[in-house]
Each structure stands twice: as structure tokens, then as C-alpha cells.
Amino acid sequence: MRLDKFISKATELSRKESKKIMHAGEITVNDQVVKDPGLHVDVVNDDVMWAGEPLSVAAGNRYILLYKPEGFECTLKVKEYPIVTELIAVPELGSLRIAGRLDVDTTGALLMSDDGGWLHRVTSPKHEHAKVYELTLADAMDSDAQEKAVKKVTEGILLEGDYEPTKPAILEFIDEKHARLTLEQGKYHQVKRMMGYFGNRVTELHRASIGHINLEGLEKGDSRFLTPEEVAKF
């Protein structure tokens, strides 16, 4: 990678700003001052430093699982709430994209990567990667209401504003106000809209897993890199 590009990616300085600090003699490569922005560096093996501080960029694509807490937005630009990337300490945050966003008040599994093709495979319904949601309802549903809801969810629901019904899904009631919903698609606010179809409201929502990936070993706000084996299964 060109040195000016390396510096820009590692620091989020512009290429023009990167060249300025190089010309000022602030950049060393393997302990040698370098002022040539066109010098090619090995992002893994070369030791690049700015004023004595090491610089690094990601080598290859990154695949990250985050246990999203409530109160964070799944966006890459600051809006009303803090954004999820503030919870992750990796360089080049701006290149990460999110697979299947969660609302501010929703917790659970969130996958991020800079590999666009992989993100598409994770989110595309045709790849049938099931997502499991745990939900709390505002109103209790008796056994008759539960049975009707389970049957309807299995058949598919035509939600208001949609032209096609939801794909068949699995709804399991834990008790009168708690349930588990397994989906293979991700329509806008789908879980909340599906429960709204039955005249109910979701008060708490948690995504427990995406495909074969769950949150085992993580606390809210924690993250980890996926293993190569986990990445390959999508």
C-alpha cells in the first residue's frame, strides 16, 4: 500500500494532510524517516510510526460480533444517540458496515464487517440464515390467542404497507407475555409489526443469535472477531 494511503487509513487524515506530516519528517518506516508518499509499505511487516507512535491498518477483511446494548444507534454517523462503533476499539471504523440493524431500544447480536459480499450473504433471505429474537409483550396472550398467533406466523402475515406476506416463521411462547420468534428475513421493524398485527406491543426485544452465531461469553457492550470457521459458514 502507498505510504500516504496507509497514513490516511490509519489516522483518518486526508491524503494531503498525510503528505504534509511526511514532508515535515514526522513519519518513519522501519526506523528511517521517509518523505516519499509513493513508497509502498507492507501493512503487516513494516513498522510505520508517526512522531514515535506506531500506526496500523487492518490487514484483510474484518468480521466482528457485537453484543449491542440499549441506547445505541446502528448507524455510522452521530445522530440523537451514541453509535455502536463507539463500543469497538479497532482502526478504520468508517469502513465497517452493519448486517441487520437493531433499534435503539433493542439489544443483542450485531454483525459488522468491511466485506460487502459477506454482509449480503448474512442478510439476504435466500441464504436462509435464521435470526432468533426474544420478546416481551405489553399484554398477556391466553392459550387460544397464542395458538392462533403461532399458526398465522407459520403461514405468513401480510403486514400493513407490504405487498407480500412475511416468510413462514416460528413463534414459540414461553409464557403469556414472553415469546421467541425465529425469522429468515429482516423487514423494517418486522418483529414489532408482526406482534402489532395481533393487537399487541413489544416492550422488550433481544436478538439472541444470527445463524450459527450467538452471544455466548459476551456481556452487553462486548465484541469479538469471528473465527475463520464462523465466517465461512455464511
mmCIF file of C-alpha atoms in Angstrom:
data_model
loop_
_atom_site.group_PDB
_atom_site.id
_atom_site.type_symbol
_atom_site.label_atom_id
_atom_site.label_comp_id
_atom_site.label_asym_id
_atom_site.label_seq_id
_atom_site.Cartn_x
_atom_site.Cartn_y
_atom_site.Cartn_z
ATOM 1 C CA MET A 1 0.000 0.000 0.000
ATOM 2 C CA ARG A 2 1.230 3.529 -0.766
ATOM 3 C CA LEU A 3 2.545 5.233 2.349
ATOM 4 C CA ASP A 4 0.260 8.283 2.051
ATOM 5 C CA LYS A 5 -2.755 5.984 1.734
ATOM 6 C CA PHE A 6 -1.544 3.914 4.701
ATOM 7 C CA ILE A 7 -1.248 7.026 6.879
ATOM 8 C CA SER A 8 -4.643 8.290 5.782
ATOM 9 C CA LYS A 9 -6.318 4.986 6.590
ATOM 10 C CA ALA A 10 -4.530 4.642 9.941
ATOM 11 C CA THR A 11 -5.203 8.202 11.142
ATOM 12 C CA GLU A 12 -8.236 9.395 9.102
ATOM 13 C CA LEU A 13 -6.131 12.348 7.921
ATOM 14 C CA SER A 14 -6.662 13.325 4.300
ATOM 15 C CA ARG A 15 -4.045 12.256 1.755
ATOM 16 C CA LYS A 16 -2.983 15.919 1.527
ATOM 17 C CA GLU A 17 -2.586 16.153 5.307
ATOM 18 C CA SER A 18 -0.669 12.873 5.317
ATOM 19 C CA LYS A 19 1.839 14.244 2.825
ATOM 20 C CA LYS A 20 2.347 17.345 4.981
ATOM 21 C CA ILE A 21 3.398 15.370 8.048
ATOM 22 C CA MET A 22 5.667 13.239 5.869
ATOM 23 C CA HIS A 23 7.367 16.297 4.407
ATOM 24 C CA ALA A 24 7.829 17.579 7.967
ATOM 25 C CA GLY A 25 9.859 14.443 8.741
ATOM 26 C CA GLU A 26 7.347 13.085 11.246
ATOM 27 C CA ILE A 27 6.966 9.644 9.613
ATOM 28 C CA THR A 28 9.410 6.780 9.913
ATOM 29 C CA VAL A 29 9.298 3.366 8.244
ATOM 30 C CA ASN A 30 11.433 0.737 9.930
ATOM 31 C CA ASP A 31 13.210 3.498 11.901
ATOM 32 C CA GLN A 32 14.037 5.523 8.768
ATOM 33 C CA VAL A 33 12.488 8.957 8.084
ATOM 34 C CA VAL A 34 10.506 8.730 4.848
ATOM 35 C CA LYS A 35 9.171 11.699 2.874
ATOM 36 C CA ASP A 36 8.138 9.865 -0.304
ATOM 37 C CA PRO A 37 4.323 9.442 -0.298
ATOM 38 C CA GLY A 38 4.588 6.888 -3.086
ATOM 39 C CA LEU A 39 6.689 4.440 -1.082
ATOM 40 C CA HIS A 40 4.917 1.071 -0.817
ATOM 41 C CA VAL A 41 4.738 -0.434 2.664
ATOM 42 C CA ASP A 42 3.800 -3.896 3.869
ATOM 43 C CA VAL A 43 0.798 -3.372 6.185
ATOM 44 C CA VAL A 44 1.740 -6.470 8.198
ATOM 45 C CA ASN A 45 5.535 -6.466 8.409
ATOM 46 C CA ASP A 46 6.668 -2.825 8.070
ATOM 47 C CA ASP A 47 6.951 -0.686 11.209
ATOM 48 C CA VAL A 48 5.345 2.696 10.442
ATOM 49 C CA MET A 49 5.437 5.399 13.129
ATOM 50 C CA TRP A 50 4.191 8.987 13.415
ATOM 51 C CA ALA A 51 6.191 11.081 15.891
ATOM 52 C CA GLY A 52 7.227 7.887 17.652
ATOM 53 C CA GLU A 53 3.718 6.395 17.833
ATOM 54 C CA PRO A 54 3.004 3.197 15.851
ATOM 55 C CA LEU A 55 0.417 3.270 13.070
ATOM 56 C CA SER A 56 -1.512 0.280 11.765
ATOM 57 C CA VAL A 57 -4.322 -0.584 9.369
ATOM 58 C CA ALA A 58 -6.393 -3.693 9.047
ATOM 59 C CA ALA A 59 -4.831 -6.476 7.031
ATOM 60 C CA GLY A 60 -7.676 -8.015 5.068
ATOM 61 C CA ASN A 61 -11.356 -8.001 5.920
ATOM 62 C CA ARG A 62 -12.717 -7.877 9.459
ATOM 63 C CA TYR A 63 -15.727 -9.730 10.829
ATOM 64 C CA ILE A 64 -16.993 -8.570 14.222
ATOM 65 C CA LEU A 65 -19.749 -9.689 16.589
ATOM 66 C CA LEU A 66 -21.040 -7.040 18.998
ATOM 67 C CA TYR A 67 -23.428 -7.552 21.905
ATOM 68 C CA LYS A 68 -25.395 -4.358 21.346
ATOM 69 C CA PRO A 69 -26.780 -2.724 24.494
ATOM 70 C CA GLU A 70 -29.835 -0.481 24.548
ATOM 71 C CA GLY A 71 -29.304 3.228 23.926
ATOM 72 C CA PHE A 72 -27.019 2.893 20.892
ATOM 73 C CA GLU A 73 -27.893 3.556 17.258
ATOM 74 C CA CYS A 74 -26.948 1.228 14.405
ATOM 75 C CA THR A 75 -25.623 3.990 12.221
ATOM 76 C CA LEU A 76 -22.177 5.210 11.241
ATOM 77 C CA LYS A 77 -22.958 8.904 11.769
ATOM 78 C CA VAL A 78 -23.762 10.508 15.095
ATOM 79 C CA LYS A 79 -27.441 11.375 15.437
ATOM 80 C CA GLU A 80 -29.530 11.536 18.604
ATOM 81 C CA TYR A 81 -27.849 8.628 20.405
ATOM 82 C CA PRO A 82 -24.272 7.324 20.588
ATOM 83 C CA ILE A 83 -23.390 4.936 17.770
ATOM 84 C CA VAL A 84 -22.443 1.280 18.054
ATOM 85 C CA THR A 85 -18.949 1.722 16.621
ATOM 86 C CA GLU A 86 -18.045 3.705 19.747
ATOM 87 C CA LEU A 87 -18.083 0.343 21.541
ATOM 88 C CA ILE A 88 -15.402 -1.159 19.286
ATOM 89 C CA ALA A 89 -11.683 -0.379 19.509
ATOM 90 C CA VAL A 90 -10.373 -1.123 16.001
ATOM 91 C CA PRO A 91 -8.818 1.170 13.368
ATOM 92 C CA GLU A 92 -10.709 2.316 10.269
ATOM 93 C CA LEU A 93 -14.148 2.222 11.848
ATOM 94 C CA GLY A 94 -15.521 4.171 8.906
ATOM 95 C CA SER A 95 -15.098 1.202 6.580
ATOM 96 C CA LEU A 96 -17.281 -1.105 8.699
ATOM 97 C CA ARG A 97 -20.870 -1.795 7.674
ATOM 98 C CA ILE A 98 -23.684 -3.387 9.663
ATOM 99 C CA ALA A 99 -25.639 -6.538 8.817
ATOM 100 C CA GLY A 100 -29.223 -6.257 10.015
ATOM 101 C CA ARG A 101 -29.621 -3.180 12.172
ATOM 102 C CA LEU A 102 -31.284 -3.091 15.576
ATOM 103 C CA ASP A 103 -33.425 -0.298 17.012
ATOM 104 C CA VAL A 104 -32.044 1.937 19.758
ATOM 105 C CA ASP A 105 -34.082 0.100 22.416
ATOM 106 C CA THR A 106 -33.236 -3.381 21.088
ATOM 107 C CA THR A 107 -30.323 -5.442 22.412
ATOM 108 C CA GLY A 108 -28.433 -8.438 21.072
ATOM 109 C CA ALA A 109 -26.271 -9.853 18.325
ATOM 110 C CA LEU A 110 -24.975 -7.429 15.722
ATOM 111 C CA LEU A 111 -22.549 -8.372 12.937
ATOM 112 C CA MET A 112 -20.248 -5.857 11.263
ATOM 113 C CA SER A 113 -17.672 -6.174 8.509
ATOM 114 C CA ASP A 114 -15.909 -4.347 5.696
ATOM 115 C CA ASP A 115 -16.633 -7.305 3.378
ATOM 116 C CA GLY A 116 -19.703 -6.257 1.383
ATOM 117 C CA GLY A 117 -20.276 -9.643 -0.243
ATOM 118 C CA TRP A 118 -20.234 -11.406 3.113
ATOM 119 C CA LEU A 119 -22.669 -8.893 4.613
ATOM 120 C CA HIS A 120 -25.048 -9.558 1.741
ATOM 121 C CA ARG A 121 -24.902 -13.308 2.362
ATOM 122 C CA VAL A 122 -25.688 -12.728 6.039
ATOM 123 C CA THR A 123 -28.738 -10.551 5.386
ATOM 124 C CA SER A 124 -30.177 -11.982 2.159
ATOM 125 C CA PRO A 125 -33.340 -14.077 2.809
ATOM 126 C CA LYS A 126 -32.377 -16.503 0.039
ATOM 127 C CA HIS A 127 -29.439 -17.714 2.149
ATOM 128 C CA GLU A 128 -31.872 -18.601 4.983
ATOM 129 C CA HIS A 129 -29.778 -17.615 7.981
ATOM 130 C CA ALA A 130 -32.266 -17.723 10.836
ATOM 131 C CA LYS A 131 -32.333 -14.920 13.395
ATOM 132 C CA VAL A 132 -33.768 -15.670 16.836
ATOM 133 C CA TYR A 133 -35.487 -12.911 18.799
ATOM 134 C CA GLU A 134 -36.639 -12.997 22.402
ATOM 135 C CA LEU A 135 -39.510 -10.633 23.117
ATOM 136 C CA THR A 136 -41.641 -9.336 25.947
ATOM 137 C CA LEU A 137 -45.216 -8.293 25.201
ATOM 138 C CA ALA A 138 -47.227 -5.477 26.734
ATOM 139 C CA ASP A 139 -50.368 -7.606 27.031
ATOM 140 C CA ALA A 140 -50.708 -11.224 28.102
ATOM 141 C CA MET A 141 -51.952 -13.678 25.458
ATOM 142 C CA ASP A 142 -54.015 -16.663 26.585
ATOM 143 C CA SER A 143 -53.640 -20.136 25.120
ATOM 144 C CA ASP A 144 -56.222 -19.552 22.370
ATOM 145 C CA ALA A 145 -54.552 -16.305 21.256
ATOM 146 C CA GLN A 146 -51.158 -17.982 21.350
ATOM 147 C CA GLU A 147 -52.329 -20.889 19.214
ATOM 148 C CA LYS A 148 -53.818 -18.547 16.595
ATOM 149 C CA ALA A 149 -50.676 -16.417 16.524
ATOM 150 C CA VAL A 150 -48.380 -19.424 16.133
ATOM 151 C CA LYS A 151 -50.461 -20.713 13.227
ATOM 152 C CA LYS A 152 -50.628 -17.343 11.484
ATOM 153 C CA VAL A 153 -46.895 -16.704 11.828
ATOM 154 C CA THR A 154 -46.224 -20.122 10.300
ATOM 155 C CA GLU A 155 -48.444 -19.236 7.329
ATOM 156 C CA GLY A 156 -47.077 -15.719 6.856
ATOM 157 C CA ILE A 157 -48.589 -12.321 7.624
ATOM 158 C CA LEU A 158 -49.387 -9.521 5.182
ATOM 159 C CA LEU A 159 -48.207 -6.513 7.159
ATOM 160 C CA GLU A 160 -49.655 -3.071 6.596
ATOM 161 C CA GLY A 161 -47.924 -1.321 3.723
ATOM 162 C CA ASP A 162 -46.368 -4.518 2.311
ATOM 163 C CA TYR A 163 -47.224 -6.265 -0.950
ATOM 164 C CA GLU A 164 -46.136 -9.742 0.065
ATOM 165 C CA PRO A 165 -46.681 -11.670 3.301
ATOM 166 C CA THR A 166 -43.806 -12.445 5.620
ATOM 167 C CA LYS A 167 -41.934 -15.681 5.047
ATOM 168 C CA PRO A 168 -43.063 -18.562 7.265
ATOM 169 C CA ALA A 169 -41.547 -18.166 10.722
ATOM 170 C CA ILE A 170 -41.548 -19.957 14.073
ATOM 171 C CA LEU A 171 -43.233 -18.414 17.112
ATOM 172 C CA GLU A 172 -42.812 -20.131 20.479
ATOM 173 C CA PHE A 173 -44.455 -18.851 23.645
ATOM 174 C CA ILE A 174 -42.532 -19.170 26.903
ATOM 175 C CA ASP A 175 -45.451 -17.829 28.923
ATOM 176 C CA GLU A 176 -48.327 -15.397 28.355
ATOM 177 C CA LYS A 177 -46.071 -12.361 27.895
ATOM 178 C CA HIS A 178 -42.770 -13.830 26.664
ATOM 179 C CA ALA A 179 -42.017 -15.484 23.346
ATOM 180 C CA ARG A 180 -39.256 -16.488 20.945
ATOM 181 C CA LEU A 181 -39.529 -15.692 17.229
ATOM 182 C CA THR A 182 -37.285 -17.217 14.562
ATOM 183 C CA LEU A 183 -37.117 -15.380 11.227
ATOM 184 C CA GLU A 184 -35.240 -15.856 7.966
ATOM 185 C CA GLN A 185 -35.799 -12.316 6.716
ATOM 186 C CA GLY A 186 -35.488 -8.791 8.054
ATOM 187 C CA LYS A 187 -38.297 -6.457 7.067
ATOM 188 C CA TYR A 188 -38.407 -2.992 8.600
ATOM 189 C CA HIS A 189 -39.406 -3.318 12.294
ATOM 190 C CA GLN A 190 -40.653 -6.788 11.410
ATOM 191 C CA VAL A 191 -40.925 -8.305 14.899
ATOM 192 C CA LYS A 192 -42.771 -5.302 16.314
ATOM 193 C CA ARG A 193 -45.087 -5.092 13.298
ATOM 194 C CA MET A 194 -45.881 -8.808 13.462
ATOM 195 C CA MET A 195 -46.900 -8.556 17.099
ATOM 196 C CA GLY A 196 -48.850 -5.410 16.272
ATOM 197 C CA TYR A 197 -50.842 -7.489 13.785
ATOM 198 C CA PHE A 198 -52.181 -9.396 16.780
ATOM 199 C CA GLY A 199 -53.072 -6.192 18.606
ATOM 200 C CA ASN A 200 -50.107 -6.390 20.927
ATOM 201 C CA ARG A 201 -46.952 -4.361 21.517
ATOM 202 C CA VAL A 202 -43.347 -5.417 22.072
ATOM 203 C CA THR A 203 -41.894 -3.766 25.173
ATOM 204 C CA GLU A 204 -38.515 -5.526 25.175
ATOM 205 C CA LEU A 205 -36.678 -7.083 22.225
ATOM 206 C CA HIS A 206 -33.423 -9.014 22.129
ATOM 207 C CA ARG A 207 -31.706 -10.745 19.172
ATOM 208 C CA ALA A 208 -30.193 -13.893 20.654
ATOM 209 C CA SER A 209 -28.486 -15.255 17.539
ATOM 210 C CA ILE A 210 -27.823 -14.839 13.816
ATOM 211 C CA GLY A 211 -27.423 -18.129 12.016
ATOM 212 C CA HIS A 212 -24.869 -20.168 13.941
ATOM 213 C CA ILE A 213 -23.551 -17.107 15.837
ATOM 214 C CA ASN A 214 -24.754 -16.463 19.395
ATOM 215 C CA LEU A 215 -23.649 -14.224 22.254
ATOM 216 C CA GLU A 216 -22.129 -16.896 24.479
ATOM 217 C CA GLY A 217 -19.325 -15.454 26.599
ATOM 218 C CA LEU A 218 -20.126 -11.803 25.858
ATOM 219 C CA GLU A 219 -21.620 -9.132 28.104
ATOM 220 C CA LYS A 220 -23.537 -6.102 26.850
ATOM 221 C CA GLY A 221 -21.153 -3.795 25.019
ATOM 222 C CA ASP A 222 -18.557 -6.536 24.439
ATOM 223 C CA SER A 223 -17.357 -7.549 20.979
ATOM 224 C CA ARG A 224 -15.058 -10.108 19.387
ATOM 225 C CA PHE A 225 -13.722 -11.074 15.982
ATOM 226 C CA LEU A 226 -15.362 -14.072 14.350
ATOM 227 C CA THR A 227 -13.205 -17.115 13.721
ATOM 228 C CA PRO A 228 -12.430 -18.082 10.105
ATOM 229 C CA GLU A 229 -14.716 -21.099 10.577
ATOM 230 C CA GLU A 230 -17.605 -18.894 11.700
ATOM 231 C CA VAL A 231 -17.089 -16.524 8.761
ATOM 232 C CA ALA A 232 -17.027 -19.387 6.249
ATOM 233 C CA LYS A 233 -20.394 -20.775 7.377
ATOM 234 C CA PHE A 234 -22.276 -17.759 5.971
#
